[in-house]
PDB file of C-alpha atoms in Angstrom:
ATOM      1  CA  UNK T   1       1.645 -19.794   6.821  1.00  0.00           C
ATOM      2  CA  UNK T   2      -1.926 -20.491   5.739  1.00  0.00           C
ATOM      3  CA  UNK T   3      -3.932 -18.667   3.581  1.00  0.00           C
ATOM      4  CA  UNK T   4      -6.097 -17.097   6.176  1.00  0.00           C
ATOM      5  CA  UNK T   5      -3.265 -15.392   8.095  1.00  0.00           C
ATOM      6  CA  UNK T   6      -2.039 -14.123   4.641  1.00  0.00           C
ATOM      7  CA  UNK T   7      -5.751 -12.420   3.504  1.00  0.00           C
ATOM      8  CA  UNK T   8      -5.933 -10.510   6.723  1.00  0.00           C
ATOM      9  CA  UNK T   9      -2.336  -9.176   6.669  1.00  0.00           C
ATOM     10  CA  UNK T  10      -3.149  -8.173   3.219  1.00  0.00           C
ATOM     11  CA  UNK T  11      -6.241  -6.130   4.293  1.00  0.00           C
ATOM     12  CA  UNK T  12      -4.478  -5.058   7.591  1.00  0.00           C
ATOM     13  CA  UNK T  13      -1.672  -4.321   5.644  1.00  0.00           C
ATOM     14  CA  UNK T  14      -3.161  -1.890   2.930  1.00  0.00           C
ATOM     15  CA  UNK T  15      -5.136   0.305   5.885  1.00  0.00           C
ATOM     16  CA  UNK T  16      -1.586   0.481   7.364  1.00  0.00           C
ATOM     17  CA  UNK T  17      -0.258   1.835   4.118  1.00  0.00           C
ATOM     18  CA  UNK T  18      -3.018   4.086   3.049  1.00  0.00           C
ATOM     19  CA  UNK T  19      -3.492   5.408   6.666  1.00  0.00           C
ATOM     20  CA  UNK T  20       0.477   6.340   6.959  1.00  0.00           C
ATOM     21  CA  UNK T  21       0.527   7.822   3.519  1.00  0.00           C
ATOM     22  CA  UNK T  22      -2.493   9.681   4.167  1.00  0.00           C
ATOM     23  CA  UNK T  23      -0.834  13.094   5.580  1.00  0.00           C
ATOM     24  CA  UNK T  24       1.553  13.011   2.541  1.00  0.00           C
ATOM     25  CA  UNK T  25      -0.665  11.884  -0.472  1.00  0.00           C
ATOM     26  CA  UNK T  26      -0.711  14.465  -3.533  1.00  0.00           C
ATOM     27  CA  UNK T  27       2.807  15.904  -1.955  1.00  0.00           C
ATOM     28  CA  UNK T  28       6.079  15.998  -4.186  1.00  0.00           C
ATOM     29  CA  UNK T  29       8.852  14.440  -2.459  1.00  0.00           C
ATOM     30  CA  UNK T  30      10.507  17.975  -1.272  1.00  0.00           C
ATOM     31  CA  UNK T  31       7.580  18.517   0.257  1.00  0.00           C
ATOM     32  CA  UNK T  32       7.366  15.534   2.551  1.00  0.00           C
ATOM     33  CA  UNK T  33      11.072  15.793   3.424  1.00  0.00           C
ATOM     34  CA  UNK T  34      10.515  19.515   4.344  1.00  0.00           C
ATOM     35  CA  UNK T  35       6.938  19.254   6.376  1.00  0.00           C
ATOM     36  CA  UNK T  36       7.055  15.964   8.028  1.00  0.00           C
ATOM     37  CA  UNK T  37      11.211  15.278   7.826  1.00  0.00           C
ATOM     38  CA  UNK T  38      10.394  11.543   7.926  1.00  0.00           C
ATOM     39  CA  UNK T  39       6.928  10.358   8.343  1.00  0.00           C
ATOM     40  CA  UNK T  40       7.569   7.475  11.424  1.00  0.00           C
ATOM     41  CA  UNK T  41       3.968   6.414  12.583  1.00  0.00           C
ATOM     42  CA  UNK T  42       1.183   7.657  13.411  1.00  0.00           C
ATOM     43  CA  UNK T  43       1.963  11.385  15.008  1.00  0.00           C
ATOM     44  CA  UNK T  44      -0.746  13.989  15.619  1.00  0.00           C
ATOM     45  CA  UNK T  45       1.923  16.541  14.179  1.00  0.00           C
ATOM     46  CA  UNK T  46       1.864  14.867  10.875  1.00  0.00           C
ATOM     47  CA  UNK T  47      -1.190  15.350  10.537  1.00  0.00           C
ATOM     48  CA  UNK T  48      -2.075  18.200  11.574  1.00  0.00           C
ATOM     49  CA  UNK T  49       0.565  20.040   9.337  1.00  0.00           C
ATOM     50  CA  UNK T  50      -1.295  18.556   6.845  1.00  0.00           C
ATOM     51  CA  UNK T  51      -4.771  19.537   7.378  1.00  0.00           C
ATOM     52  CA  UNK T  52      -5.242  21.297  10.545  1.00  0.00           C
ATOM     53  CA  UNK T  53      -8.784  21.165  10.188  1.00  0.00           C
ATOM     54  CA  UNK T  54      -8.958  17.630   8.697  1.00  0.00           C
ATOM     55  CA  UNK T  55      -6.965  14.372   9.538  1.00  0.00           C
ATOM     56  CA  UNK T  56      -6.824  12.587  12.583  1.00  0.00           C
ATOM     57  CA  UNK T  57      -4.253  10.165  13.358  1.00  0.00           C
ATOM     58  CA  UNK T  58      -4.686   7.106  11.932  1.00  0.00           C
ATOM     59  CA  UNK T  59      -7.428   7.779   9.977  1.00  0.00           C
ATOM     60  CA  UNK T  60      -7.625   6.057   6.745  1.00  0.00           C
ATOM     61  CA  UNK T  61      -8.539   7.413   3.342  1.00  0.00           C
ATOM     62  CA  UNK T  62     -12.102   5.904   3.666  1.00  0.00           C
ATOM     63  CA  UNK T  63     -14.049   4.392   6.450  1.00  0.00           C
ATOM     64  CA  UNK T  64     -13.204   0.365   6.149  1.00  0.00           C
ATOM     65  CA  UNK T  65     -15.982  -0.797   8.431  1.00  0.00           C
ATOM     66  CA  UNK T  66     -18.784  -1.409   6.030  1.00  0.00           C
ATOM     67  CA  UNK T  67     -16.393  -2.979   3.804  1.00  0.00           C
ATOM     68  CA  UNK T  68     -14.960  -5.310   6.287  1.00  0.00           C
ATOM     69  CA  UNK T  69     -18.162  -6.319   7.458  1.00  0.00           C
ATOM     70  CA  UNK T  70     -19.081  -7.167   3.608  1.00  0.00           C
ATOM     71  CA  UNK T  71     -16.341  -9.391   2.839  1.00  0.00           C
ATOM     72  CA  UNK T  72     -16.251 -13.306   2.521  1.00  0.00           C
ATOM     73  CA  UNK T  73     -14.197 -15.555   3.843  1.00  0.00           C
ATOM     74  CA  UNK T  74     -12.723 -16.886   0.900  1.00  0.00           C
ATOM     75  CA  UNK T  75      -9.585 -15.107   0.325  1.00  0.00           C
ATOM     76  CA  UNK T  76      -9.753 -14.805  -3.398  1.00  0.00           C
ATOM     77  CA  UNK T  77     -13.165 -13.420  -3.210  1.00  0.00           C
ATOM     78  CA  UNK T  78     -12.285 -11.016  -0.442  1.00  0.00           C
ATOM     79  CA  UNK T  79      -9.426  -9.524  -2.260  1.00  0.00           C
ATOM     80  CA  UNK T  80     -11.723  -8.885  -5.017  1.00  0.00           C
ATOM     81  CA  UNK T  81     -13.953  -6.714  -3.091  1.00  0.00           C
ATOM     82  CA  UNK T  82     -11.775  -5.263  -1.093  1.00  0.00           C
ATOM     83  CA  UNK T  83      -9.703  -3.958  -3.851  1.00  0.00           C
ATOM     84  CA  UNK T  84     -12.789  -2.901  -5.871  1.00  0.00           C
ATOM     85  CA  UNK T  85     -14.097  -0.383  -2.915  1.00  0.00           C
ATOM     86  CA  UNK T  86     -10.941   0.336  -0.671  1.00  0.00           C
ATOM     87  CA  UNK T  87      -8.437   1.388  -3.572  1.00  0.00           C
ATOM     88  CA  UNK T  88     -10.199   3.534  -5.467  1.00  0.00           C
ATOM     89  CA  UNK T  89      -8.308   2.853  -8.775  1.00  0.00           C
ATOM     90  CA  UNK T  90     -10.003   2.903 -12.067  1.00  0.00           C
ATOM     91  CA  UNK T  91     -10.643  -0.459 -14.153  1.00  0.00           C
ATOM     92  CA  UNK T  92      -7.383  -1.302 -15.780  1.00  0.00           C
ATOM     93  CA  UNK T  93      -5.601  -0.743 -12.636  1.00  0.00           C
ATOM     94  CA  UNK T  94      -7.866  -2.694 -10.520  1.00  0.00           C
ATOM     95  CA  UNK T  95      -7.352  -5.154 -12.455  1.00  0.00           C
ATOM     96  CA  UNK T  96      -3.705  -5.117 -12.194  1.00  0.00           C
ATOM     97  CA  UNK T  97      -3.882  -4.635  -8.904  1.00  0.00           C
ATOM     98  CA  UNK T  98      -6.366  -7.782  -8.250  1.00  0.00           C
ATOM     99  CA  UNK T  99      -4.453  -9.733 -10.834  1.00  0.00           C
ATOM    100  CA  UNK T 100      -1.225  -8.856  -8.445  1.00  0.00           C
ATOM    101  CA  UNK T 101      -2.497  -9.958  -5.706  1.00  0.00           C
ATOM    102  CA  UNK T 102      -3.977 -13.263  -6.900  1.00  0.00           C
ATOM    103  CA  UNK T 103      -0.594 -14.149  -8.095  1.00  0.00           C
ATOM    104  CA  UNK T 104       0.993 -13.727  -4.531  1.00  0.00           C
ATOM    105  CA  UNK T 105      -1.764 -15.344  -2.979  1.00  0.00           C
ATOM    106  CA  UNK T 106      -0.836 -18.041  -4.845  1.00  0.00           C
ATOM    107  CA  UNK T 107       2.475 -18.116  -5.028  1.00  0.00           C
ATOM    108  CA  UNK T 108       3.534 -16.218  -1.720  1.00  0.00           C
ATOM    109  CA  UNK T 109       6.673 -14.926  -3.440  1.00  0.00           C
ATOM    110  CA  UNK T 110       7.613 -11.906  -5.140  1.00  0.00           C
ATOM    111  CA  UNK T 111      10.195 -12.455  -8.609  1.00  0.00           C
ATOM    112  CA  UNK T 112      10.932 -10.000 -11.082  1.00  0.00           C
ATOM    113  CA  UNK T 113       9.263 -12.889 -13.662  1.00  0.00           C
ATOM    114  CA  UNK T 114       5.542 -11.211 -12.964  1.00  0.00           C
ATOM    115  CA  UNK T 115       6.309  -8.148 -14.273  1.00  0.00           C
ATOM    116  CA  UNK T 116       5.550  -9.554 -17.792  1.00  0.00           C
ATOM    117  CA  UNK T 117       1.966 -10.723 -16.264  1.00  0.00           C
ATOM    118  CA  UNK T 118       1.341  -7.243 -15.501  1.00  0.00           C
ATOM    119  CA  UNK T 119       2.631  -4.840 -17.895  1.00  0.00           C
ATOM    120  CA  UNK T 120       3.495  -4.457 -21.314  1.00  0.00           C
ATOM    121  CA  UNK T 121       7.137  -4.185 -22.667  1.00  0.00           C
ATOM    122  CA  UNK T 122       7.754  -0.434 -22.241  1.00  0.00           C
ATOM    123  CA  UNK T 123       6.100  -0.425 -18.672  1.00  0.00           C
ATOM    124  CA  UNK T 124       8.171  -3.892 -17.676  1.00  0.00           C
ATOM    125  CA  UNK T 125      11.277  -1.941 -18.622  1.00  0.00           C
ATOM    126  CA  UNK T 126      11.308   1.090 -17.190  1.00  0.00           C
ATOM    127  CA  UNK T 127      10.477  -1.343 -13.703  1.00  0.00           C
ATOM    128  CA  UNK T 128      13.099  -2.625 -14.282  1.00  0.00           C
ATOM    129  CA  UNK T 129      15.697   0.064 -14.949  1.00  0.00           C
ATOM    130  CA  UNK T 130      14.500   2.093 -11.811  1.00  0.00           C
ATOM    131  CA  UNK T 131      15.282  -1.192  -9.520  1.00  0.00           C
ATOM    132  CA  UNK T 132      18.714   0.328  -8.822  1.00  0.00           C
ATOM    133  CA  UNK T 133      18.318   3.846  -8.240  1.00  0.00           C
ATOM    134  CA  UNK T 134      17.649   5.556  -4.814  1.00  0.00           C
ATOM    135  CA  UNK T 135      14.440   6.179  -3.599  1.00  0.00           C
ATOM    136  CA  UNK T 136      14.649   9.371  -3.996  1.00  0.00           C
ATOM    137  CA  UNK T 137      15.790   9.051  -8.069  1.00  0.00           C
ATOM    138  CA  UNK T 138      13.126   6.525  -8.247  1.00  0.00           C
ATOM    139  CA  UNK T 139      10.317   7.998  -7.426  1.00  0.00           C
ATOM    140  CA  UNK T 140      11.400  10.815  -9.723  1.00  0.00           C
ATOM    141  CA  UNK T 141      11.865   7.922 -12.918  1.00  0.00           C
ATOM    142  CA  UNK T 142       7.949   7.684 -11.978  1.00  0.00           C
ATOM    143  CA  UNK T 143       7.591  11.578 -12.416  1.00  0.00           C
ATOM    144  CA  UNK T 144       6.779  11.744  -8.640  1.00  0.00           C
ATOM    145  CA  UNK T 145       4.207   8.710  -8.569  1.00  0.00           C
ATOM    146  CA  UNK T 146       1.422  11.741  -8.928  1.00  0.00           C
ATOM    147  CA  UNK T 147      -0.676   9.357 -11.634  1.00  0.00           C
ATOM    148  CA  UNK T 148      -1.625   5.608 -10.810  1.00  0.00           C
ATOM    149  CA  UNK T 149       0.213   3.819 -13.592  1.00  0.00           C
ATOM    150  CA  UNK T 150       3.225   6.048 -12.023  1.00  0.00           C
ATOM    151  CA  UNK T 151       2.265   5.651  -8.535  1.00  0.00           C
ATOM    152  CA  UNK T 152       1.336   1.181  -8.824  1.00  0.00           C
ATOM    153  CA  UNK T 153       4.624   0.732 -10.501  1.00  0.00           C
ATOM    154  CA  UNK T 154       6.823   2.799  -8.257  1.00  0.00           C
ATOM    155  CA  UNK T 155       4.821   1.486  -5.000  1.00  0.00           C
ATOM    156  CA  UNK T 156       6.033  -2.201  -7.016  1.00  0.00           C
ATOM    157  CA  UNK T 157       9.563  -1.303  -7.946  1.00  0.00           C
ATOM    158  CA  UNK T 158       9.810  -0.070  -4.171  1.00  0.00           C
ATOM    159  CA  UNK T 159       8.490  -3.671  -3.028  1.00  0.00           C
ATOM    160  CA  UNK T 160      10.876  -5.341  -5.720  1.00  0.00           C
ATOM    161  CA  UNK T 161      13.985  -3.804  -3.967  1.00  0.00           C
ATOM    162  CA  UNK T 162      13.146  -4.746  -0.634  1.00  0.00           C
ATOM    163  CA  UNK T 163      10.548  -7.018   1.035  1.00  0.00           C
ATOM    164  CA  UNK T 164      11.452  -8.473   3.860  1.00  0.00           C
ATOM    165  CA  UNK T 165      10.484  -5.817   6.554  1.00  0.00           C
ATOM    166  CA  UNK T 166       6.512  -4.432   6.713  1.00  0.00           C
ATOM    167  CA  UNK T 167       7.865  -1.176   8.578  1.00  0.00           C
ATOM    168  CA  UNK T 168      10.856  -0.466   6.608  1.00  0.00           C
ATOM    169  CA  UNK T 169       9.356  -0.959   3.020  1.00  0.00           C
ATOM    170  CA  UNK T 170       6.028   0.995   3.760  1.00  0.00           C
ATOM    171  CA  UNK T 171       7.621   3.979   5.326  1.00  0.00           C
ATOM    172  CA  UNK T 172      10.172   4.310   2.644  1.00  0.00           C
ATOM    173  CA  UNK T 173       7.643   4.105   0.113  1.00  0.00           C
ATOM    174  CA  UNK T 174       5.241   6.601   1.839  1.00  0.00           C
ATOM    175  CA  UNK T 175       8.177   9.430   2.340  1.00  0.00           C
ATOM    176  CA  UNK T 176       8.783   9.596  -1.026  1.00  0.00           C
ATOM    177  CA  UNK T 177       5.486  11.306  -1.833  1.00  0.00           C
ATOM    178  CA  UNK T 178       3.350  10.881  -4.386  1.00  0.00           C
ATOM    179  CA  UNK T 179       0.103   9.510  -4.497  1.00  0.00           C
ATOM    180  CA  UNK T 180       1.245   7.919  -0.971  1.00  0.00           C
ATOM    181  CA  UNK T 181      -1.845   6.801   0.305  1.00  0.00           C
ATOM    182  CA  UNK T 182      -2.114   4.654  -3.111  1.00  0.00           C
ATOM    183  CA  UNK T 183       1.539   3.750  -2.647  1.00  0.00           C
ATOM    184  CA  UNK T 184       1.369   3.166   0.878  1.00  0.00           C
ATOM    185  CA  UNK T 185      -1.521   0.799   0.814  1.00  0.00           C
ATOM    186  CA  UNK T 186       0.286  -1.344  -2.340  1.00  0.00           C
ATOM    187  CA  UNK T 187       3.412  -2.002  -0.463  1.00  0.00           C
ATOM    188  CA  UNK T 188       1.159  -2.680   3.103  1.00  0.00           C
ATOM    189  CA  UNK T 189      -1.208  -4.835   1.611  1.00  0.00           C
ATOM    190  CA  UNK T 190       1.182  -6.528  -0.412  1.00  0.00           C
ATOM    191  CA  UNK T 191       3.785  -6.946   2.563  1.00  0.00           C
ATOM    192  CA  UNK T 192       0.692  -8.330   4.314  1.00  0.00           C
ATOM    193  CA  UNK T 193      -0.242 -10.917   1.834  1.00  0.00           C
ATOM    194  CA  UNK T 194       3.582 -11.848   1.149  1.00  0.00           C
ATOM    195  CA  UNK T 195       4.057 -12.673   5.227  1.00  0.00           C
ATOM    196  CA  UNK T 196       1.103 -12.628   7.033  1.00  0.00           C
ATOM    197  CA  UNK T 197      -0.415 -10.581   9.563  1.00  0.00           C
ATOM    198  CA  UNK T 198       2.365 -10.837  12.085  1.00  0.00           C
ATOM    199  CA  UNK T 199       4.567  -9.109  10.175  1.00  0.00           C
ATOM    200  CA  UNK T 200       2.452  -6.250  10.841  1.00  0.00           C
ATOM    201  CA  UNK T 201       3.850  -4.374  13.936  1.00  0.00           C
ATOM    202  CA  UNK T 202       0.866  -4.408  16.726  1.00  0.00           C
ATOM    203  CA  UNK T 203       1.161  -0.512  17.335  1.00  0.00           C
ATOM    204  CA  UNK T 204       0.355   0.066  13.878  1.00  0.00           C
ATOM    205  CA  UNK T 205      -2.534  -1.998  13.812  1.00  0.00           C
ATOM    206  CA  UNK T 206      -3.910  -0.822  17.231  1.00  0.00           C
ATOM    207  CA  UNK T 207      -3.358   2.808  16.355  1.00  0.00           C
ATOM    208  CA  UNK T 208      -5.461   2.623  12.935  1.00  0.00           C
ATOM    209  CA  UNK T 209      -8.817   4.752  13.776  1.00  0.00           C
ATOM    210  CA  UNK T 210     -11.402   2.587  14.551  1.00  0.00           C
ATOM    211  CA  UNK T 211      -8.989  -0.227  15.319  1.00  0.00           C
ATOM    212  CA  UNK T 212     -11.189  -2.343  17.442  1.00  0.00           C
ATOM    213  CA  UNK T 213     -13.990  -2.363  15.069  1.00  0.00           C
ATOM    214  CA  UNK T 214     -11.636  -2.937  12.424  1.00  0.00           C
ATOM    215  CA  UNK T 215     -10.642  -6.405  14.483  1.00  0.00           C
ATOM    216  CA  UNK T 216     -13.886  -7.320  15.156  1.00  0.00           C
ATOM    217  CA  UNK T 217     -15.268  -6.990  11.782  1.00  0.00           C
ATOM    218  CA  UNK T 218     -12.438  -8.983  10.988  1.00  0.00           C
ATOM    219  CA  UNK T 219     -12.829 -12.028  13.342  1.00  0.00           C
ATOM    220  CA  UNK T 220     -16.931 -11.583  13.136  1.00  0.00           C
TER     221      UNK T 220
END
């Protein structure tokens, strides 16, 4: 898989994420379970239990176009960017965030052995002590993902325990609540980069708002 297939399913891949976990973000877990009983795509219902006045379905936390349209080619360079104005995350997380995603860029595989590239002892540890709980006692390790530190490190922990599917992992990660549109675009942009864009289910891609623009700034 080249390089160029991975960059796009990364930045495909985090508007999937962010745009699922959108209806849910700032929600404890109880919450989630009791309002949207399994978040599953992108369902008018979802979101307008939310906001009634305020999301549309597959809208994403910020409009992408003018970012898209900014990027370079260059993959590196691109996730740079993209992660400075799409995430929203303060400095030292963006940087562990870009320094993330350079690594599986690089080395298209996700081990338990970049942990100590990322975080310090304490926040290594407690990574890896949460890898076997459930979801649901995980999320709650990461007092509810409500903070970044909490929220990168569970969204990680969740990827950790199970990449292989796009669908599976972000959903799972999204309905645990949280700061899920954080957490959602970590696991989908990460899932992206890991496997491509193909491993991005066509329905979610085409039912992102703005999808065709999305696509076009992408292949412009």
């Amino acid at each position: 898989m080249n390089s160029a297939s991975r960059y796009r399913g990364f930045l495909l891949g985090s508007l999937v994420g962010d745009a699922l976990g959108l209806p849910a973000n700032g929600r404890p877990h109880h919450i989630v379970r009791m309002y949207f009983k399994g978040i599953k795509g992108y369902t008018d219902e979802y979101y307008t239990t939310a906001s009634p006045t305020g999301l549309r379905a597959g809208q994403t936390s910020i409009d992408p176009r003018p970012i898209l349209k900014s990027l370079p080619e260059n993959p590196s360079l691109g996730i740079d960017l993209w992660i400075h104005n799409f995430f929203q995350l303060s400095e030292t997380w963006q940087k562990t965030l870009t320094k993330l995603s350079h690594e599986l860029l690089e080395k298209s595989t996700l081990e338990q052995t970049l942990l100590g590239k990322l975080f310090d002892e304490k926040a290594k540890q407690k990574i890896l002590d949460g890898l076997d709980l459930f979801p649901t006692d995980l999320v709650s390790h990461f007092d509810g993902a409500m903070t970044e530190p909490d929220a990168i490190q569970f969204a990680l922990s969740m990827l950790l325990r199970n990449h292989d599917d796009f669908e599976t992992t972000v959903l799972s990660t999204i309905n645990m609540g949280g700061l899920s549109r954080l957490t959602g675009a970590i696991a989908g942009g990460m899932m992206g980069l890991l496997h491509g864009e193909k491993s991005i289910p066509e329905s979610l891609i085409l039912g992102l708002e703005h999808s065709e623009e999305i696509l076009s700034a992408l292949n412009s």
